[in-house]
Rosetta silent file (secondary structure, phi, psi, omega in degrees, C-alpha in Angstrom):
SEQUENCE: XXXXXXXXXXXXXXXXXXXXXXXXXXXXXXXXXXXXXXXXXXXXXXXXXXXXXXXXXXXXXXXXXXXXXXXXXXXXXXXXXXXXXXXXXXXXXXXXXXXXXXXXXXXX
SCORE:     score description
SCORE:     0.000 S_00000001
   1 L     0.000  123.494  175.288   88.693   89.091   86.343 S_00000001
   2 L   -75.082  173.259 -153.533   90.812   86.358   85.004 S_00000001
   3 L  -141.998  127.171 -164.403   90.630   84.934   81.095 S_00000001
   4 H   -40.286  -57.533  167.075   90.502   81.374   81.229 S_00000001
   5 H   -19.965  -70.667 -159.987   94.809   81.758   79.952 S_00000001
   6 H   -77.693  -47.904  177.483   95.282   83.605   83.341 S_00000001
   7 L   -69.906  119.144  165.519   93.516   81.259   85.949 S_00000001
   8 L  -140.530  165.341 -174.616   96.170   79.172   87.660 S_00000001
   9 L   -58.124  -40.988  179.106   96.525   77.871   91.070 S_00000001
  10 L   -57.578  -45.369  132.149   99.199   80.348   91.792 S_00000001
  11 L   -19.892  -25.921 -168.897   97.062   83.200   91.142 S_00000001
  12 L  -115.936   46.509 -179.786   94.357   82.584   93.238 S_00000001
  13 H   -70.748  -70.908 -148.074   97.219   83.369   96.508 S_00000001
  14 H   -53.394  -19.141 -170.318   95.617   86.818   97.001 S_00000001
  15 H   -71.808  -53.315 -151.622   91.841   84.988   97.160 S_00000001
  16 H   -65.456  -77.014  170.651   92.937   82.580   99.583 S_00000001
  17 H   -19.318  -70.788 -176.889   95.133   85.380  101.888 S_00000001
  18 H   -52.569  -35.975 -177.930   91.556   87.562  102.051 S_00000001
  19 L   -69.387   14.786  177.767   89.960   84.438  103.420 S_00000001
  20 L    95.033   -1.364  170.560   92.252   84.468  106.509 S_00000001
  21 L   -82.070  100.868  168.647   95.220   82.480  105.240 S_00000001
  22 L   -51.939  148.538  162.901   98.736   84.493  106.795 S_00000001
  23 L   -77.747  -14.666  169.870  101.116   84.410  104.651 S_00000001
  24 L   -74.591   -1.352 -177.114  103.599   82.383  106.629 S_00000001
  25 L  -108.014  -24.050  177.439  100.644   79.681  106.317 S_00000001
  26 E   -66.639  111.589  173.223  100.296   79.942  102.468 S_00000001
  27 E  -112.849  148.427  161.251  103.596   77.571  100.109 S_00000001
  28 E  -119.942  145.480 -150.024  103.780   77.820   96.919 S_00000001
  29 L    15.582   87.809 -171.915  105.283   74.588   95.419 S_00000001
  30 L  -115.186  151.370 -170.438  105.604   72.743   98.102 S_00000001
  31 L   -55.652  149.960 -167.162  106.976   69.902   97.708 S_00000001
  32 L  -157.404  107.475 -137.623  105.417   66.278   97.790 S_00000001
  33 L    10.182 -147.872 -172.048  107.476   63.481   97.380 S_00000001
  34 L   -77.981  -12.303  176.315  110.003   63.168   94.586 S_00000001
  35 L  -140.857   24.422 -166.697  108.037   64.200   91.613 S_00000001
  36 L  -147.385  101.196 -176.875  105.123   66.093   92.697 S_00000001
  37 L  -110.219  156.024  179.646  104.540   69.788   94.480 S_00000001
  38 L   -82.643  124.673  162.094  101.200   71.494   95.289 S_00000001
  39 L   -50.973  -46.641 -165.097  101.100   74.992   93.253 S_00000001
  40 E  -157.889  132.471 -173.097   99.543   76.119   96.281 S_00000001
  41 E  -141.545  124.141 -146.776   98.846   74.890   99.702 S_00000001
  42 E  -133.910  106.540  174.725   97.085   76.906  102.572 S_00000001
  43 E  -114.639  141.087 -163.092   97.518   75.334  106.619 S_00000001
  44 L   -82.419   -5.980  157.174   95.512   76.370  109.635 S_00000001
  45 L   160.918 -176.315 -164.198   98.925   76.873  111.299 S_00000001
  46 L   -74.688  151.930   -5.194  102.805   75.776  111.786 S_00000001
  47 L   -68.492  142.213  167.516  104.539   73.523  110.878 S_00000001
  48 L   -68.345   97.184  167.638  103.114   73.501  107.775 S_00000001
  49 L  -127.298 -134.750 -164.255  102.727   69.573  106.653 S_00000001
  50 L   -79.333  -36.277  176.771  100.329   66.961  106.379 S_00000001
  51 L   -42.695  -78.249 -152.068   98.761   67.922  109.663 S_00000001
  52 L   -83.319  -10.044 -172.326   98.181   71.194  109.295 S_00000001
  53 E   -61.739  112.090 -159.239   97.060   71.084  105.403 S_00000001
  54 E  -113.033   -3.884  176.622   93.819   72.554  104.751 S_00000001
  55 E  -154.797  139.081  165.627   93.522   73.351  101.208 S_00000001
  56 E  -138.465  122.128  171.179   95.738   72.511   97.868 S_00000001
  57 E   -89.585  135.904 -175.988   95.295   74.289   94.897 S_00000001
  58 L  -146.240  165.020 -170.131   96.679   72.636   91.309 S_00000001
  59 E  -102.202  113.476  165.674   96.769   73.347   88.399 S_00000001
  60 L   -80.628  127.120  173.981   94.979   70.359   85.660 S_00000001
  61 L  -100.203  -39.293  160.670   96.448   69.783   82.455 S_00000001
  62 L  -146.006  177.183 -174.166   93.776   66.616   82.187 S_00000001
  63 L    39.732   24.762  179.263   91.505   64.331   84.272 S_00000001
  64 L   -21.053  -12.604  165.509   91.194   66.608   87.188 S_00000001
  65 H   -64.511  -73.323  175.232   89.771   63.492   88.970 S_00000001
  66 H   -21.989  -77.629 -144.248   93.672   61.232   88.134 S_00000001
  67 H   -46.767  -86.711 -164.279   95.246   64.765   89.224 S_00000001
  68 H   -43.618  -21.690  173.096   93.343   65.405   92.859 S_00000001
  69 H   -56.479  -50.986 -163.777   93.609   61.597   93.516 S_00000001
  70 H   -64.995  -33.776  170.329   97.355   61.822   93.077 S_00000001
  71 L   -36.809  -23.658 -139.186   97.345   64.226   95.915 S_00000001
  72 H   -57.040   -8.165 -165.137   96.006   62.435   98.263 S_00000001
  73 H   -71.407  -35.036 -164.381   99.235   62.694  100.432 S_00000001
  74 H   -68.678   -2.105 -150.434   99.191   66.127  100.926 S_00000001
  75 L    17.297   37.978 -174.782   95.877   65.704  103.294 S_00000001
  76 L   -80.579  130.599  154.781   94.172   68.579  102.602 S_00000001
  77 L   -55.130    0.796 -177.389   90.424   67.993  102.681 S_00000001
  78 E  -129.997  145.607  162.715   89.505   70.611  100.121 S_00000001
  79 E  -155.630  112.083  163.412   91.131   71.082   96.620 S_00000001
  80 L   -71.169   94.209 -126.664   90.853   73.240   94.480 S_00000001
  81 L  -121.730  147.225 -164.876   91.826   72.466   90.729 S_00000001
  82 E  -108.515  105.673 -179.851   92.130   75.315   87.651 S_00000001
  83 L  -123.050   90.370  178.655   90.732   73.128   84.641 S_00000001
  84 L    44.877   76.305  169.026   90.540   74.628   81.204 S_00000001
  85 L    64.298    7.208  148.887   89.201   78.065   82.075 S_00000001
  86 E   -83.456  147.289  160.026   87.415   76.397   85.393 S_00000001
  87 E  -126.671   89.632  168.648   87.740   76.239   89.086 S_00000001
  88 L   -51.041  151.077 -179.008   86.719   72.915   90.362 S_00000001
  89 L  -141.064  117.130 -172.548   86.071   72.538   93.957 S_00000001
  90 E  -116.777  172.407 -169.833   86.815   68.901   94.995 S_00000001
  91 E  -140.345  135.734 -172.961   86.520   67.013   98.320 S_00000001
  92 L  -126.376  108.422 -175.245   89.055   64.594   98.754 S_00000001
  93 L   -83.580  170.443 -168.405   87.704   61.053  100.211 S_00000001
  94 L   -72.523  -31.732 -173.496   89.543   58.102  101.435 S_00000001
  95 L   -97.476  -42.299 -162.457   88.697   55.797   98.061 S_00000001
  96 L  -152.291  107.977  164.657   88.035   58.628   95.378 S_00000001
  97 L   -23.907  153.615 -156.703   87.826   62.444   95.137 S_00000001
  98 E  -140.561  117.878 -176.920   84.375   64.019   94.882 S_00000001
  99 E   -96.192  146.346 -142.071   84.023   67.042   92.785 S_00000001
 100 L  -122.463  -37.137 -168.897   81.741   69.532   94.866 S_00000001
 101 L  -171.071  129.773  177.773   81.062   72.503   92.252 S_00000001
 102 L  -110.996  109.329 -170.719   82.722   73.987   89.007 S_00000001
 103 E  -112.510  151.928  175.375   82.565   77.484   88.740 S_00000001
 104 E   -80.979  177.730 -176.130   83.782   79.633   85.625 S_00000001
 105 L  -108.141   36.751  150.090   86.195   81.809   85.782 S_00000001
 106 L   -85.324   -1.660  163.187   84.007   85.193   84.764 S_00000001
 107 L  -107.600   -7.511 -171.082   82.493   84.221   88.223 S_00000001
 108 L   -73.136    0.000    0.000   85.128   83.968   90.720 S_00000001
């Protein structure tokens, strides 16, 4: 069980992998234009891009709304954001992100 210090997007690999994510479909920081990479990004199959992107996990230092907005490139419809000892579960819409559930992280 992670301690809020210990939940990061990078961490939560091994969750994502039991849910059916290969590991050739799993990047860790992958890159997103010139100043921005997904901690973690999980695609339903090759190549991995924009296409295939089905989840991005990040890491919030503030506003987890700003942060999953900023994303929006990456096209994953799900995102999943580590926010001060949280795990946010967001839905990411065409005008504005939609946060779907916040669970702590003594429950994951």
């Amino acid at each position: 069980m992670a301690t809020p210090h210990e939940l990061s997007a990078i961490n939560l690999k091994p969750y994502l992998h039991r849910c059916g994510y290969r590991r050739d479909l799993l990047r860790s920081d992958y890159p997103l234009g010139d100043d921005l990479s997904v901690a973690l990004g999980a695609f339903a199959h090759l190549p991995t891009d924009a296409r295939s992107a089905c989840i991005a996990v990040l890491d919030a230092p503030a506003n987890p709304e700003e942060v999953v907005a900023s994303y929006r490139a990456f096209a994953a419809p799900v995102v999943f954001v580590c926010y001060q000892g949280t795990l946010q579960w967001w839905k990411q819409e065409a005008d504005k992100p939609e946060r779907i559930d916040t669970v702590p992280d003594d429950q994951l």
